[in-house]
mmCIF file of C-alpha atoms in Angstrom:
data_model
loop_
_atom_site.group_PDB
_atom_site.id
_atom_site.type_symbol
_atom_site.label_atom_id
_atom_site.label_comp_id
_atom_site.label_asym_id
_atom_site.label_seq_id
_atom_site.Cartn_x
_atom_site.Cartn_y
_atom_site.Cartn_z
ATOM 1 C CA UNK A 1 -0.003 -0.136 0.306
ATOM 2 C CA UNK A 2 1.464 3.592 -1.329
ATOM 3 C CA UNK A 3 0.951 6.971 -0.343
ATOM 4 C CA UNK A 4 1.730 10.108 -2.593
ATOM 5 C CA UNK A 5 1.289 13.685 -1.414
ATOM 6 C CA UNK A 6 0.648 15.925 -4.455
ATOM 7 C CA UNK A 7 1.052 20.000 -3.990
ATOM 8 C CA UNK A 8 2.159 22.638 -5.869
ATOM 9 C CA UNK A 9 5.050 23.121 -3.433
ATOM 10 C CA UNK A 10 7.598 20.365 -2.993
ATOM 11 C CA UNK A 11 8.651 21.799 0.621
ATOM 12 C CA UNK A 12 5.139 21.421 1.383
ATOM 13 C CA UNK A 13 5.064 17.857 0.063
ATOM 14 C CA UNK A 14 8.314 17.092 1.602
ATOM 15 C CA UNK A 15 6.757 17.846 5.110
ATOM 16 C CA UNK A 16 3.589 16.305 4.780
ATOM 17 C CA UNK A 17 5.643 13.141 3.649
ATOM 18 C CA UNK A 18 8.133 13.485 6.810
ATOM 19 C CA UNK A 19 4.876 13.416 9.491
ATOM 20 C CA UNK A 20 3.043 10.768 7.426
ATOM 21 C CA UNK A 21 5.929 8.682 7.375
ATOM 22 C CA UNK A 22 6.593 9.507 11.162
ATOM 23 C CA UNK A 23 2.874 8.388 12.415
ATOM 24 C CA UNK A 24 2.987 5.843 9.840
ATOM 25 C CA UNK A 25 5.559 4.382 12.259
ATOM 26 C CA UNK A 26 8.076 4.306 9.155
ATOM 27 C CA UNK A 27 6.262 1.294 7.747
ATOM 28 C CA UNK A 28 3.861 2.900 5.654
ATOM 29 C CA UNK A 29 5.272 3.758 2.012
ATOM 30 C CA UNK A 30 4.507 7.665 1.362
ATOM 31 C CA UNK A 31 6.219 9.833 -1.194
ATOM 32 C CA UNK A 32 5.981 13.419 -2.501
ATOM 33 C CA UNK A 33 5.110 14.470 -5.798
ATOM 34 C CA UNK A 34 5.585 18.731 -5.243
ATOM 35 C CA UNK A 35 5.997 21.368 -7.370
ATOM 36 C CA UNK A 36 7.664 21.210 -10.907
ATOM 37 C CA UNK A 37 10.252 19.504 -13.015
ATOM 38 C CA UNK A 38 12.871 22.092 -12.263
ATOM 39 C CA UNK A 39 11.598 23.259 -8.878
ATOM 40 C CA UNK A 40 9.021 25.932 -9.155
ATOM 41 C CA UNK A 41 5.563 25.963 -7.779
ATOM 42 C CA UNK A 42 3.152 23.886 -10.102
ATOM 43 C CA UNK A 43 2.470 20.506 -10.849
ATOM 44 C CA UNK A 44 3.871 17.698 -12.817
ATOM 45 C CA UNK A 45 2.463 14.089 -13.828
ATOM 46 C CA UNK A 46 6.201 13.398 -14.548
ATOM 47 C CA UNK A 47 6.892 13.599 -10.539
ATOM 48 C CA UNK A 48 3.581 11.770 -9.572
ATOM 49 C CA UNK A 49 4.382 8.888 -11.905
ATOM 50 C CA UNK A 50 7.956 8.536 -10.441
ATOM 51 C CA UNK A 51 6.078 9.019 -6.684
ATOM 52 C CA UNK A 52 3.486 6.217 -7.460
ATOM 53 C CA UNK A 53 6.316 4.335 -8.819
ATOM 54 C CA UNK A 54 8.231 4.212 -5.806
ATOM 55 C CA UNK A 55 5.524 3.093 -3.652
ATOM 56 C CA UNK A 56 3.823 0.888 -5.510
ATOM 57 C CA UNK A 57 3.820 -2.560 -3.945
ATOM 58 C CA UNK A 58 0.741 -3.954 -6.059
ATOM 59 C CA UNK A 59 -1.604 -3.116 -3.127
ATOM 60 C CA UNK A 60 -2.558 0.096 -4.578
ATOM 61 C CA UNK A 61 -1.620 3.749 -3.907
ATOM 62 C CA UNK A 62 -3.874 6.586 -2.482
ATOM 63 C CA UNK A 63 -3.209 9.920 -3.757
ATOM 64 C CA UNK A 64 -3.926 12.830 -1.474
ATOM 65 C CA UNK A 65 -3.729 16.412 -3.588
ATOM 66 C CA UNK A 66 -3.720 19.882 -2.142
ATOM 67 C CA UNK A 67 -5.330 22.385 -4.481
ATOM 68 C CA UNK A 68 -6.257 23.225 -7.601
ATOM 69 C CA UNK A 69 -3.975 21.749 -10.850
ATOM 70 C CA UNK A 70 -2.613 19.062 -8.158
ATOM 71 C CA UNK A 71 -6.480 17.329 -7.736
ATOM 72 C CA UNK A 72 -6.691 17.642 -11.818
ATOM 73 C CA UNK A 73 -3.451 16.293 -12.200
ATOM 74 C CA UNK A 74 -4.570 13.603 -10.102
ATOM 75 C CA UNK A 75 -7.452 12.519 -11.658
ATOM 76 C CA UNK A 76 -5.919 12.485 -14.765
ATOM 77 C CA UNK A 77 -3.986 10.139 -13.188
ATOM 78 C CA UNK A 78 -5.977 7.808 -11.565
ATOM 79 C CA UNK A 79 -8.025 7.598 -14.832
ATOM 80 C CA UNK A 80 -5.439 5.596 -16.562
ATOM 81 C CA UNK A 81 -5.233 3.872 -13.551
ATOM 82 C CA UNK A 82 -7.415 1.079 -13.249
ATOM 83 C CA UNK A 83 -8.746 1.391 -9.428
ATOM 84 C CA UNK A 84 -5.108 0.556 -8.773
ATOM 85 C CA UNK A 85 -4.508 4.543 -7.581
ATOM 86 C CA UNK A 86 -7.298 6.468 -6.151
ATOM 87 C CA UNK A 87 -7.680 10.290 -5.444
ATOM 88 C CA UNK A 88 -8.754 10.385 -1.843
ATOM 89 C CA UNK A 89 -11.290 13.423 -1.405
ATOM 90 C CA UNK A 90 -9.238 14.518 2.154
ATOM 91 C CA UNK A 91 -7.495 17.158 3.590
ATOM 92 C CA UNK A 92 -3.633 17.080 2.738
ATOM 93 C CA UNK A 93 -2.423 17.000 6.025
ATOM 94 C CA UNK A 94 -4.624 15.327 8.108
ATOM 95 C CA UNK A 95 -5.809 12.829 5.589
ATOM 96 C CA UNK A 96 -1.698 11.662 4.889
ATOM 97 C CA UNK A 97 -1.520 10.542 8.584
ATOM 98 C CA UNK A 98 -4.493 8.980 8.709
ATOM 99 C CA UNK A 99 -3.776 7.422 5.271
ATOM 100 C CA UNK A 100 -0.183 6.361 6.872
ATOM 101 C CA UNK A 101 -1.598 5.110 9.736
ATOM 102 C CA UNK A 102 -3.982 2.526 8.203
ATOM 103 C CA UNK A 103 -1.605 1.690 6.231
ATOM 104 C CA UNK A 104 0.961 0.718 8.572
ATOM 105 C CA UNK A 105 -1.500 -1.308 10.484
ATOM 106 C CA UNK A 106 -2.341 -3.345 6.704
ATOM 107 C CA UNK A 107 -4.931 -1.692 5.808
ATOM 108 C CA UNK A 108 -5.793 -2.474 2.429
ATOM 109 C CA UNK A 109 -6.470 0.072 -0.452
ATOM 110 C CA UNK A 110 -10.343 0.829 0.582
ATOM 111 C CA UNK A 111 -9.154 1.343 3.954
ATOM 112 C CA UNK A 112 -6.539 3.533 3.737
ATOM 113 C CA UNK A 113 -8.919 5.800 1.516
ATOM 114 C CA UNK A 114 -11.757 5.806 4.170
ATOM 115 C CA UNK A 115 -9.493 6.816 6.991
ATOM 116 C CA UNK A 116 -7.712 9.401 5.067
ATOM 117 C CA UNK A 117 -11.315 10.584 3.885
ATOM 118 C CA UNK A 118 -12.555 10.370 7.481
ATOM 119 C CA UNK A 119 -9.917 13.086 8.428
ATOM 120 C CA UNK A 120 -12.409 15.154 7.086
ATOM 121 C CA UNK A 121 -14.332 15.155 10.308
ATOM 122 C CA UNK A 122 -11.183 15.489 12.718
ATOM 123 C CA UNK A 123 -12.379 18.918 14.684
ATOM 124 C CA UNK A 124 -9.648 21.006 16.108
ATOM 125 C CA UNK A 125 -12.693 22.512 18.751
ATOM 126 C CA UNK A 126 -15.607 21.405 20.605
#
């Protein structure tokens, strides 16, 4: 089970990956696809492809994206993935942490997506 963080910013993606890996107890396979190929702000299908390949162990890959073209790039990628790569409708940070925790405990693709999407309900107050 793999997880890819898709962001406009390489720095943001790397930070979310660091947190998710830590919360996944080092057992979750998490990579980032942040920024453009030349290190600028934006998204890159090539970086996404490399990140998916790096985490794909045959059990599926969950994508978490920040905003705008990151979401569009992730959606475009999933169109050709035959259900093996899924974009979670989840907040980036909370979703990545929840997904990594679920993956680390042996969750399958559906369980990891569900954990990421349930993170939408995490409340910080009340």
